[in-house]
Coordinates of N, CA and C in Angstrom, one line a residue:
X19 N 2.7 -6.4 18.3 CA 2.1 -5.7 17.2 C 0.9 -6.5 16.7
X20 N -0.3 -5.7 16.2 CA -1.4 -6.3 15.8 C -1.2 -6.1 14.3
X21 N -2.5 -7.4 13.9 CA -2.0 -7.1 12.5 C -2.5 -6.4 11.8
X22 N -3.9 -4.9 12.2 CA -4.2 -4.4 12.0 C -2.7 -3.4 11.9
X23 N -2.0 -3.2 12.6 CA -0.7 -2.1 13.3 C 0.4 -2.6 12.0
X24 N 0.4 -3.6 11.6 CA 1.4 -4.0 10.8 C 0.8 -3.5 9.2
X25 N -0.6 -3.5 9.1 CA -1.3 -3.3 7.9 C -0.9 -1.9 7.8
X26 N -1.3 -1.5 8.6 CA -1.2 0.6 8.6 C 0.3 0.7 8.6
X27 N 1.2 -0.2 8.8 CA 2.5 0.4 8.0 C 2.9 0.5 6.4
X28 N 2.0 0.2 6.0 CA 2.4 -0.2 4.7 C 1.9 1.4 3.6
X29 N 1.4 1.9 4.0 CA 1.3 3.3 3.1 C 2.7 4.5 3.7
X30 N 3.6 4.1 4.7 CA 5.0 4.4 5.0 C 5.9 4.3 3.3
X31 N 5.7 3.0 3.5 CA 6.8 2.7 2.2 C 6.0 3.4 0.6
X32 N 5.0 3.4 0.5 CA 4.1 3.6 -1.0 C 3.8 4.9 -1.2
X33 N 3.2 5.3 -0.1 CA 2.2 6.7 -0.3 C 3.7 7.9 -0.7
X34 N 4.9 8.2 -0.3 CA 5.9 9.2 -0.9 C 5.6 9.0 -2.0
X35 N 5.9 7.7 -2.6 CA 6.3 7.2 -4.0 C 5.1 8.0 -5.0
X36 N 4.2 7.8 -4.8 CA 2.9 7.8 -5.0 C 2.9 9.5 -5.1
X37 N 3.1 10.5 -4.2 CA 3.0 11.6 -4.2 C 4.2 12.1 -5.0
X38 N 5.6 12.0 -5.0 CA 6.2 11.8 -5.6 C 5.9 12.0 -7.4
X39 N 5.2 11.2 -7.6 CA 4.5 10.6 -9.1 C 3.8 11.9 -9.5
X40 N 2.9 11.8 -8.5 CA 1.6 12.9 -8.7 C 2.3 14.0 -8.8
X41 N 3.1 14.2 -8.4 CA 3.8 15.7 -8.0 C 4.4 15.8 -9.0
X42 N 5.3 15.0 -9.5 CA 5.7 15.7 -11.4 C 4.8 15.5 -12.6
X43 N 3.8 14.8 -12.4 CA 2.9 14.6 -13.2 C 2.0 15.9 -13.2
X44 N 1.9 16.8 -12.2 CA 1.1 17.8 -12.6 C 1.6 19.0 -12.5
X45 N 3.4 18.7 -12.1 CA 4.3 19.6 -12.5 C 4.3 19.9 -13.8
X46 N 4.3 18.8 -15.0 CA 4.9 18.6 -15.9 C 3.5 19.6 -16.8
X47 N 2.1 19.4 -16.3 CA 1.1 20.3 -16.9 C 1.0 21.2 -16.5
X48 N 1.5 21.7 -15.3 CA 1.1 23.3 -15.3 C 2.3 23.6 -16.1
X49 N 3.4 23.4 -15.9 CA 5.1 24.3 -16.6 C 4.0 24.5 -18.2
X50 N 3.5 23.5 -18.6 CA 3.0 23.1 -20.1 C 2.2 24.8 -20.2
X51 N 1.4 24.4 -19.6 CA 0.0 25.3 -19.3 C 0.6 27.2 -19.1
X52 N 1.5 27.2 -18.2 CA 2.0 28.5 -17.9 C 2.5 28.9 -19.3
X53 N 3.0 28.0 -20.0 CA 4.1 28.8 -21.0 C 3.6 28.8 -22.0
X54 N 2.3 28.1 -22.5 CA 1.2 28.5 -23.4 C 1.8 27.4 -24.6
X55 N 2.1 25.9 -23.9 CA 2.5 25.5 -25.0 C 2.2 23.6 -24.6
X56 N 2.4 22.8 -24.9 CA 2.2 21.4 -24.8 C 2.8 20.6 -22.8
X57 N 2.2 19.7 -22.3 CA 3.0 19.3 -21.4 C 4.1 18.8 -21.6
X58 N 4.9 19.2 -20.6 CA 6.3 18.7 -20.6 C 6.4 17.4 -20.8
X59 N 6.4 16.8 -21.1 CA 6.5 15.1 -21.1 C 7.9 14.6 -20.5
X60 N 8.7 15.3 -20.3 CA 9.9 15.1 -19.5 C 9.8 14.2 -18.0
X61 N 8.1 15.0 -17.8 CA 7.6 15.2 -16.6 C 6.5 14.7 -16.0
X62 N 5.5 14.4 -17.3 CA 4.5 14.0 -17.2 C 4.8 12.6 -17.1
X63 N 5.5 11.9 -17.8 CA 5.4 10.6 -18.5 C 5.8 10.2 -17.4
X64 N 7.1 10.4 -16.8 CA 8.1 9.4 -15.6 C 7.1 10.1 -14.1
X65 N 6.1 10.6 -13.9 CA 5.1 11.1 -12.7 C 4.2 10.1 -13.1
X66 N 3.8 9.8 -14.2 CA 2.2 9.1 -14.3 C 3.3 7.8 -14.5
X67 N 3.8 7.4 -14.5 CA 4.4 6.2 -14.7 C 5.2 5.7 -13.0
X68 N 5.5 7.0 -12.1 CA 5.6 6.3 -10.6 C 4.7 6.4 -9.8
X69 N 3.4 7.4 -10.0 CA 2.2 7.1 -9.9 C 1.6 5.8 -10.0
X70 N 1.7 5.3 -11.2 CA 1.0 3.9 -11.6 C 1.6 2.7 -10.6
X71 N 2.5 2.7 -10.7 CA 3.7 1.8 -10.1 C 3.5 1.8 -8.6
X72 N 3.6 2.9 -7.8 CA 3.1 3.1 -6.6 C 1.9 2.3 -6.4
X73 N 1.2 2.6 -6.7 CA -0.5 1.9 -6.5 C -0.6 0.9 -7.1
X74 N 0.1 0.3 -8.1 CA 0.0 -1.3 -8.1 C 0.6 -1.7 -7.1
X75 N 1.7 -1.6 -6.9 CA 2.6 -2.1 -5.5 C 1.5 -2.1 -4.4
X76 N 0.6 -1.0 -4.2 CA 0.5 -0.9 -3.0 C -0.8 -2.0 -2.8
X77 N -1.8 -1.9 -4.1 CA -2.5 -2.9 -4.1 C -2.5 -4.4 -4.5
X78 N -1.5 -4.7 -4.8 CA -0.9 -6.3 -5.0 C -0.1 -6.5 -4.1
X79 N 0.7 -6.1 -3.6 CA 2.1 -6.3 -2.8 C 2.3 -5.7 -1.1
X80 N 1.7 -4.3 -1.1 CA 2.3 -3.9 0.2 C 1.2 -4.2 1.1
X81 N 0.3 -4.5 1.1 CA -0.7 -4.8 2.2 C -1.2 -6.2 2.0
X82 N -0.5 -7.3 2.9 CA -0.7 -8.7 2.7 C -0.9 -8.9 5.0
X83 N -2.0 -9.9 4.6 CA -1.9 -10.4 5.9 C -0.7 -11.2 6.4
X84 N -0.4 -10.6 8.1 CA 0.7 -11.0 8.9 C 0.6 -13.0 9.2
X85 N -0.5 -13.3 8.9 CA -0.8 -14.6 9.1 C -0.2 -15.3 7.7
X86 N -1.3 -15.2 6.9 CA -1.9 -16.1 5.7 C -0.6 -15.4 4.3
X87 N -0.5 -14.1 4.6 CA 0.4 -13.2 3.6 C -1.0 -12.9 2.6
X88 N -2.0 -13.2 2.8 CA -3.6 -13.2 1.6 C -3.4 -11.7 1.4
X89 N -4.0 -10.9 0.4 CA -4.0 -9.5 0.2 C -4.9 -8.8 0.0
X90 N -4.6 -8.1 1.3 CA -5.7 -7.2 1.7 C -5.9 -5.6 1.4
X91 N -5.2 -5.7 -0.1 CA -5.0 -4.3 -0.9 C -6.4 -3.9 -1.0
X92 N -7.3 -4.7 -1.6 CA -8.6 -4.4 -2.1 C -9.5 -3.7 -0.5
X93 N -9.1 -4.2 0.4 CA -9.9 -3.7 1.5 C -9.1 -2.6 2.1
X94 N -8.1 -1.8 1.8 CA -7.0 -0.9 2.3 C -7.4 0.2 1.4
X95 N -7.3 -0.2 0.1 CA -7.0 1.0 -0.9 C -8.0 2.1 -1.0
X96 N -9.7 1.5 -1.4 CA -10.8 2.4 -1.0 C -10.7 3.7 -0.2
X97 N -10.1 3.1 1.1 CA -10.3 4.5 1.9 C -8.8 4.7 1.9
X98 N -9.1 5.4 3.3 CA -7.7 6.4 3.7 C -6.5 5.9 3.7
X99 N -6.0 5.0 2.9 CA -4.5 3.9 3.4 C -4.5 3.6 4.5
X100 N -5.7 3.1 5.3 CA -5.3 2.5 6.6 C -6.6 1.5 6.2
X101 N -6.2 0.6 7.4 CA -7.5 -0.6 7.7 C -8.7 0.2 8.2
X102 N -9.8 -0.5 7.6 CA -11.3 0.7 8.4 C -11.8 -0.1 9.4
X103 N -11.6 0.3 10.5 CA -12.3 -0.2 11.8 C -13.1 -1.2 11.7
X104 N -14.0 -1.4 10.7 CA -15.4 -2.2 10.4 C -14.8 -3.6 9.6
X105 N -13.4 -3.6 9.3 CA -12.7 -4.6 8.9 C -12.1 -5.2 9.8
X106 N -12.4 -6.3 9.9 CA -12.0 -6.8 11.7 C -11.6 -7.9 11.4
X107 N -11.4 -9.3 10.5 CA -11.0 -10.3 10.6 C -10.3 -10.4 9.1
X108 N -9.1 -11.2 8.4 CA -9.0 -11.1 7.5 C -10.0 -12.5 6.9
X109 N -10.2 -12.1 5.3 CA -11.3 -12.7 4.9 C -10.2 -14.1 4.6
X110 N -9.5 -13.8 4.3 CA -8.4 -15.5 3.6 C -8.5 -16.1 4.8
X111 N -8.0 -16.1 5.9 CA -7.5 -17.0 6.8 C -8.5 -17.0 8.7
X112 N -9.2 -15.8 8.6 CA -9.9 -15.1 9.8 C -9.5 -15.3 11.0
X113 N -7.9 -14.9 10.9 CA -7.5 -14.1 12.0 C -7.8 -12.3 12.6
X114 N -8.5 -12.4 13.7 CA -8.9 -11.1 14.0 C -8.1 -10.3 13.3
X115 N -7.8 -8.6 12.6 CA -6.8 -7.9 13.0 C -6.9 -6.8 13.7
X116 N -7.1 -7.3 15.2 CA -6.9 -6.3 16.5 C -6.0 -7.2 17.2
X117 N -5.8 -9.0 17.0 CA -4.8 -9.8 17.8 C -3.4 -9.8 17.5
X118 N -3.1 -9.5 18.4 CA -1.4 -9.8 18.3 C -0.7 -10.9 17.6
X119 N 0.0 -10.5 17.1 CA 1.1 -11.4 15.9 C 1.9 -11.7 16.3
X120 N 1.9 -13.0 16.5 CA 2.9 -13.4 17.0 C 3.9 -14.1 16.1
X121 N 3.8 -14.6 15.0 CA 4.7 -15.3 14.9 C 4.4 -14.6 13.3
X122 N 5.9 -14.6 12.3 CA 5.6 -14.3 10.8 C 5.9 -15.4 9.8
X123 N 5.2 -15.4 8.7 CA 5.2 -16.3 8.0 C 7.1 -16.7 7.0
X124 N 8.0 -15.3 7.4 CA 9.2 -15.6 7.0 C 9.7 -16.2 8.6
X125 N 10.1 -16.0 9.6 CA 10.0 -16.2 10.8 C 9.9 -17.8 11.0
X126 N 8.7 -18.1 11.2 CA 8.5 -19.5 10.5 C 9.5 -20.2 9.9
X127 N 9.2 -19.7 8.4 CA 10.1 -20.2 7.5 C 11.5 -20.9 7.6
X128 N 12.6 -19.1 8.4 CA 13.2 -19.5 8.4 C 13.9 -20.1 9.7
X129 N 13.0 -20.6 10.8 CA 13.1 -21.5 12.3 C 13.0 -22.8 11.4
X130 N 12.3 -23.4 10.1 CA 11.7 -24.8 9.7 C 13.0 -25.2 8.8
X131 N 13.7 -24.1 8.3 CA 14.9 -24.5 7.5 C 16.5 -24.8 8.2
X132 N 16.4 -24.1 9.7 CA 17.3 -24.1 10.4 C 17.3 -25.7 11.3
X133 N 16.4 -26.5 11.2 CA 16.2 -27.4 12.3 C 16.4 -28.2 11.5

């Protein structure tokens, strides 16, 4: 697995979450909107709140290089939830990511605690 391949997994775990959010969040305004009266807040509040949550995760947390663990949210999030072609080395540590990963920084870890 490359660590480009490992990057592009990471809108698997976030992006539901994330749609999820959005999806009662603008449930919660049309119901409002249809019935000619205030948004639901039942609906709005807990959607714009796993909205938010989602996309912090996704930009601090779910996209870290397979080398260094450095985070490469800021270079993911812009576009399409994947790595953009034109991003080819990571900037923390500059390991290509089109090379194979070989080894993980828990991996590692826990081979240095076993010996």
């Amino acid at each position: 697995m490359t660590v480009r391949e490992q990057l592009n997994r990471g809108p698997r775990r976030v992006r539901p979450l994330g749609l999820a959010g959005a999806t009662l969040f603008i449930a919660g305004m049309v119901i409002g909107v249809v019935h000619s009266g205030p948004p639901i807040l039942a609906l709005v509040l807990p959607g714009f709140a796993l909205a938010f949550v989602a996309a912090m995760y996704a930009q601090f947390v779910a996209f870290r290089c397979g080398r260094c663990r450095g985070n490469l949210g800021p270079l993911v999030i812009p576009g399409s939830w994947s790595v953009d072609r034109r991003v080819r080395f990571c900037p923390f540590c500059g390991i290509g990511l089109d090379e194979e990963l070989t080894h993980t920084p828990t991996a590692d870890a826990a081979a240095g605690s076993v010996g």
